[in-house]
Amino acid sequence: FFSTDRFKDFGAVVVTPRNYYRLMQTGQNALLFPGGVKEVFHGKDEAYKLIWPENVDFVRTAARFNATIVPISALGAADSVNILIDGPEILKLPFGIGERAANSSANIVSARFNQNNTDELFQPPFALPKGLPARHYFVFGEAISTDHIDPKDKDGCAKLYKAVQDEMNRGFDDVLHARKEDPFADTARRIAYEQLAGRAAPTFPVELLNRKKV
């Protein structure tokens, strides 16, 4: 497990409106995870599904400073494990196991300023690895400008928020379709190729992405 100081070594900051505001105000690049712990500790049937809050404040702040939003869709981690017990189910386990898990989760301070510790469940699911890890794919979506958005326009910010989500989901859908054509999706085969060839194994043709664009 990483300590708080170790996260800071990688440039992580506490998720607060003030910190995010300052990052945007000073023109910093920020990697934001709107889904937070709910997406990280997703359930059995929630792989590659966005679990974002209804609050659109991150878009409003980005618009205030004319920041550009670049959606990034990442796939592979959920295919590397078998989730046997979801986090909420662990809290119901007998013999004090669930109670200890609930107490442990409650002792972790929520990253969101407008939620208390009980609103976010810091309990990972019980999962076992599927042998070798699956290949990971990272897709950078179309950059979305906020220059035309008034941060005080609630409807405009909501539409932009939805556009970011749509671009994220398009990235998921594209890779889920395109990776079927990856000749080295199998990890063992990919490792063998890379050891023999001395270079990274190729993947599917990039033309298979952005299928929904005209």
CSV table of C-alpha atoms in Angstrom, one decimal:
chain,number,residue,atom,x,y,z
A,1,PHE,CA,0.0,0.0,0.0
A,2,PHE,CA,1.1,3.6,-0.7
A,3,SER,CA,1.3,6.1,2.1
A,4,THR,CA,0.0,9.7,1.6
A,5,ASP,CA,3.6,10.9,1.2
A,6,ARG,CA,4.2,8.4,-1.5
A,7,PHE,CA,1.2,9.6,-3.4
A,8,LYS,CA,2.6,13.2,-3.1
A,9,ASP,CA,5.9,12.0,-4.6
A,10,PHE,CA,3.9,11.3,-7.7
A,11,GLY,CA,2.3,14.7,-7.7
A,12,ALA,CA,-1.0,13.7,-6.2
A,13,VAL,CA,-3.0,16.3,-4.2
A,14,VAL,CA,-6.0,16.0,-1.9
A,15,VAL,CA,-9.3,16.3,-3.9
A,16,THR,CA,-10.8,19.5,-2.8
A,17,PRO,CA,-12.4,22.4,-4.7
A,18,ARG,CA,-9.6,24.7,-3.6
A,19,ASN,CA,-6.8,22.5,-4.8
A,20,TYR,CA,-8.5,21.9,-8.1
A,21,TYR,CA,-9.2,25.6,-8.5
A,22,ARG,CA,-5.6,26.5,-7.8
A,23,LEU,CA,-4.3,23.9,-10.3
A,24,MET,CA,-6.5,25.4,-13.1
A,25,GLN,CA,-5.8,28.9,-12.0
A,26,THR,CA,-2.0,28.4,-12.3
A,27,GLY,CA,-2.3,26.6,-15.7
A,28,GLN,CA,-1.3,23.1,-14.3
A,29,ASN,CA,-2.1,19.9,-16.0
A,30,ALA,CA,-4.3,17.8,-13.8
A,31,LEU,CA,-5.3,14.1,-14.1
A,32,LEU,CA,-8.8,13.9,-12.5
A,33,PHE,CA,-10.8,10.8,-11.6
A,34,PRO,CA,-14.4,11.9,-11.3
A,35,GLY,CA,-15.6,8.4,-10.5
A,36,GLY,CA,-13.3,8.2,-7.5
A,37,VAL,CA,-13.3,5.2,-5.2
A,38,LYS,CA,-16.6,4.0,-6.5
A,39,GLU,CA,-15.1,3.3,-9.9
A,40,VAL,CA,-11.8,2.0,-8.5
A,41,PHE,CA,-13.7,-0.6,-6.3
A,42,HIS,CA,-16.4,-1.3,-8.9
A,43,GLY,CA,-18.5,-4.4,-8.7
A,44,LYS,CA,-18.7,-7.6,-10.8
A,45,ASP,CA,-21.0,-6.1,-13.5
A,46,GLU,CA,-19.5,-2.5,-13.5
A,47,ALA,CA,-16.3,-3.0,-15.5
A,48,TYR,CA,-15.7,0.0,-17.8
A,49,LYS,CA,-18.8,1.8,-16.7
A,50,LEU,CA,-18.7,5.4,-15.6
A,51,ILE,CA,-19.9,6.0,-12.0
A,52,TRP,CA,-19.7,9.8,-11.9
A,53,PRO,CA,-21.5,12.1,-9.5
A,54,GLU,CA,-24.3,14.4,-10.8
A,55,ASN,CA,-22.3,17.4,-9.7
A,56,VAL,CA,-20.6,19.1,-12.7
A,57,ASP,CA,-18.3,21.4,-10.7
A,58,PHE,CA,-15.1,20.1,-12.3
A,59,VAL,CA,-16.4,21.3,-15.7
A,60,ARG,CA,-17.5,24.7,-14.3
A,61,THR,CA,-14.0,25.3,-12.9
A,62,ALA,CA,-12.4,24.1,-16.1
A,63,ALA,CA,-14.6,26.6,-18.1
A,64,ARG,CA,-13.7,29.4,-15.7
A,65,PHE,CA,-10.0,29.1,-16.8
A,66,ASN,CA,-10.7,28.0,-20.4
A,67,ALA,CA,-9.0,24.7,-19.8
A,68,THR,CA,-9.1,21.9,-22.3
A,69,ILE,CA,-10.5,18.5,-21.2
A,70,VAL,CA,-8.9,15.4,-22.7
A,71,PRO,CA,-10.9,12.2,-21.9
A,72,ILE,CA,-8.8,9.1,-21.3
A,73,SER,CA,-10.4,5.7,-21.5
A,74,ALA,CA,-8.3,2.9,-19.9
A,75,LEU,CA,-9.1,-0.8,-20.3
A,76,GLY,CA,-7.4,-4.0,-19.1
A,77,ALA,CA,-7.3,-3.9,-15.3
A,78,ALA,CA,-10.9,-5.3,-14.9
A,79,ASP,CA,-10.0,-8.2,-17.3
A,80,SER,CA,-7.0,-9.2,-15.1
A,81,VAL,CA,-9.0,-10.3,-12.1
A,82,ASN,CA,-12.1,-12.3,-11.1
A,83,ILE,CA,-14.2,-10.4,-8.6
A,84,LEU,CA,-15.7,-12.9,-6.2
A,85,ILE,CA,-17.3,-10.7,-3.6
A,86,ASP,CA,-18.3,-7.1,-4.1
A,87,GLY,CA,-17.3,-4.5,-1.5
A,88,PRO,CA,-20.8,-4.0,-0.1
A,89,GLU,CA,-21.2,-7.8,0.2
A,90,ILE,CA,-18.0,-8.0,2.3
A,91,LEU,CA,-19.7,-5.7,4.9
A,92,LYS,CA,-22.4,-8.4,5.3
A,93,LEU,CA,-20.0,-11.2,6.0
A,94,PRO,CA,-20.5,-13.0,9.3
A,95,PHE,CA,-18.0,-13.7,12.2
A,96,GLY,CA,-17.1,-10.1,12.6
A,97,ILE,CA,-15.5,-9.9,9.2
A,98,GLY,CA,-18.0,-7.4,7.8
A,99,GLU,CA,-18.0,-5.3,10.9
A,100,ARG,CA,-14.2,-5.0,10.8
A,101,ALA,CA,-14.3,-4.0,7.1
A,102,ALA,CA,-17.0,-1.4,7.8
A,103,ASN,CA,-15.0,0.1,10.7
A,104,SER,CA,-11.9,0.2,8.5
A,105,SER,CA,-13.7,2.0,5.7
A,106,ALA,CA,-15.3,4.5,8.1
A,107,ASN,CA,-11.8,5.4,9.4
A,108,ILE,CA,-10.6,6.6,6.0
A,109,VAL,CA,-11.3,10.2,5.3
A,110,SER,CA,-13.4,10.8,2.2
A,111,ALA,CA,-11.6,12.5,-0.6
A,112,ARG,CA,-14.7,14.5,-1.5
A,113,PHE,CA,-15.3,17.7,0.5
A,114,ASN,CA,-19.1,17.4,0.3
A,115,GLN,CA,-19.3,13.8,1.5
A,116,ASN,CA,-18.6,12.1,4.8
A,117,ASN,CA,-16.8,8.8,5.4
A,118,THR,CA,-20.0,6.8,5.2
A,119,ASP,CA,-20.9,8.1,1.7
A,120,GLU,CA,-17.9,6.5,0.1
A,121,LEU,CA,-17.1,2.9,0.7
A,122,PHE,CA,-13.4,2.3,0.9
A,123,GLN,CA,-13.7,-1.4,0.8
A,124,PRO,CA,-12.2,-3.1,-2.2
A,125,PRO,CA,-13.9,-6.2,-3.6
A,126,PHE,CA,-12.4,-9.6,-2.9
A,127,ALA,CA,-10.8,-10.6,-6.2
A,128,LEU,CA,-8.3,-13.2,-7.5
A,129,PRO,CA,-6.0,-12.7,-10.5
A,130,LYS,CA,-6.7,-14.4,-13.8
A,131,GLY,CA,-3.2,-15.8,-14.2
A,132,LEU,CA,-1.2,-13.3,-16.3
A,133,PRO,CA,-2.5,-9.7,-16.4
A,134,ALA,CA,-4.5,-8.7,-19.5
A,135,ARG,CA,-3.1,-6.2,-22.0
A,136,HIS,CA,-3.8,-2.6,-21.0
A,137,TYR,CA,-5.1,-0.1,-23.5
A,138,PHE,CA,-5.2,3.7,-23.1
A,139,VAL,CA,-7.2,5.8,-25.5
A,140,PHE,CA,-7.0,9.6,-25.5
A,141,GLY,CA,-10.3,10.9,-26.7
A,142,GLU,CA,-11.0,14.1,-28.7
A,143,ALA,CA,-9.9,17.2,-26.8
A,144,ILE,CA,-12.9,19.3,-25.6
A,145,SER,CA,-12.5,23.0,-25.4
A,146,THR,CA,-14.3,25.0,-22.7
A,147,ASP,CA,-13.6,28.4,-24.3
A,148,HIS,CA,-17.2,28.8,-25.4
A,149,ILE,CA,-18.7,27.8,-22.0
A,150,ASP,CA,-19.9,30.3,-19.4
A,151,PRO,CA,-19.1,28.7,-16.0
A,152,LYS,CA,-22.3,30.3,-14.7
A,153,ASP,CA,-24.4,28.6,-17.4
A,154,LYS,CA,-25.7,25.5,-15.6
A,155,ASP,CA,-27.2,24.0,-18.7
A,156,GLY,CA,-24.1,24.6,-20.8
A,157,CYS,CA,-21.9,23.0,-18.2
A,158,ALA,CA,-24.2,20.0,-17.9
A,159,LYS,CA,-24.1,19.5,-21.7
A,160,LEU,CA,-20.4,19.7,-21.7
A,161,TYR,CA,-20.2,17.2,-18.7
A,162,LYS,CA,-22.4,14.8,-20.8
A,163,ALA,CA,-20.1,15.3,-23.8
A,164,VAL,CA,-17.1,14.3,-21.7
A,165,GLN,CA,-18.9,11.2,-20.5
A,166,ASP,CA,-19.9,10.3,-24.1
A,167,GLU,CA,-16.3,10.6,-25.3
A,168,MET,CA,-15.2,8.4,-22.5
A,169,ASN,CA,-17.8,5.8,-23.3
A,170,ARG,CA,-16.9,6.0,-27.0
A,171,GLY,CA,-13.3,5.2,-26.1
A,172,PHE,CA,-14.4,2.1,-24.1
A,173,ASP,CA,-16.7,0.9,-26.9
A,174,ASP,CA,-14.0,1.4,-29.5
A,175,VAL,CA,-11.4,-0.6,-27.7
A,176,LEU,CA,-13.7,-3.3,-26.6
A,177,HIS,CA,-14.5,-3.8,-30.3
A,178,ALA,CA,-11.0,-3.2,-31.7
A,179,ARG,CA,-9.0,-5.4,-29.3
A,180,LYS,CA,-10.7,-8.4,-30.8
A,181,GLU,CA,-8.3,-7.8,-33.8
A,182,ASP,CA,-5.2,-7.5,-31.5
A,183,PRO,CA,-3.0,-10.4,-32.6
A,184,PHE,CA,-1.1,-10.2,-29.2
A,185,ALA,CA,-4.0,-9.7,-26.8
A,186,ASP,CA,-3.0,-13.0,-25.2
A,187,THR,CA,-0.4,-12.0,-22.6
A,188,ALA,CA,1.8,-15.2,-22.8
A,189,ARG,CA,2.0,-14.8,-26.6
A,190,ARG,CA,2.8,-11.1,-26.3
A,191,ILE,CA,5.6,-11.7,-23.8
A,192,ALA,CA,7.1,-14.4,-25.9
A,193,TYR,CA,7.1,-12.2,-29.0
A,194,GLU,CA,8.6,-9.2,-27.1
A,195,GLN,CA,11.4,-11.4,-25.7
A,196,LEU,CA,12.3,-12.8,-29.1
A,197,ALA,CA,11.8,-9.6,-31.1
A,198,GLY,CA,13.2,-7.2,-28.6
A,199,ARG,CA,10.4,-4.7,-29.1
A,200,ALA,CA,6.9,-4.0,-28.1
A,201,ALA,CA,4.3,-6.3,-29.7
A,202,PRO,CA,2.0,-4.5,-32.2
A,203,THR,CA,-1.7,-4.2,-31.5
A,204,PHE,CA,-4.9,-3.6,-33.6
A,205,PRO,CA,-4.9,-1.1,-36.4
A,206,VAL,CA,-5.6,2.4,-35.1
A,207,GLU,CA,-8.2,2.8,-37.9
A,208,LEU,CA,-10.5,0.6,-35.8
A,209,LEU,CA,-10.9,3.4,-33.4
A,210,ASN,CA,-13.2,6.4,-33.8
A,211,ARG,CA,-15.7,4.2,-35.5
A,212,LYS,CA,-18.6,6.5,-34.7
A,213,LYS,CA,-17.1,9.6,-36.4
A,214,VAL,CA,-18.1,10.5,-39.9
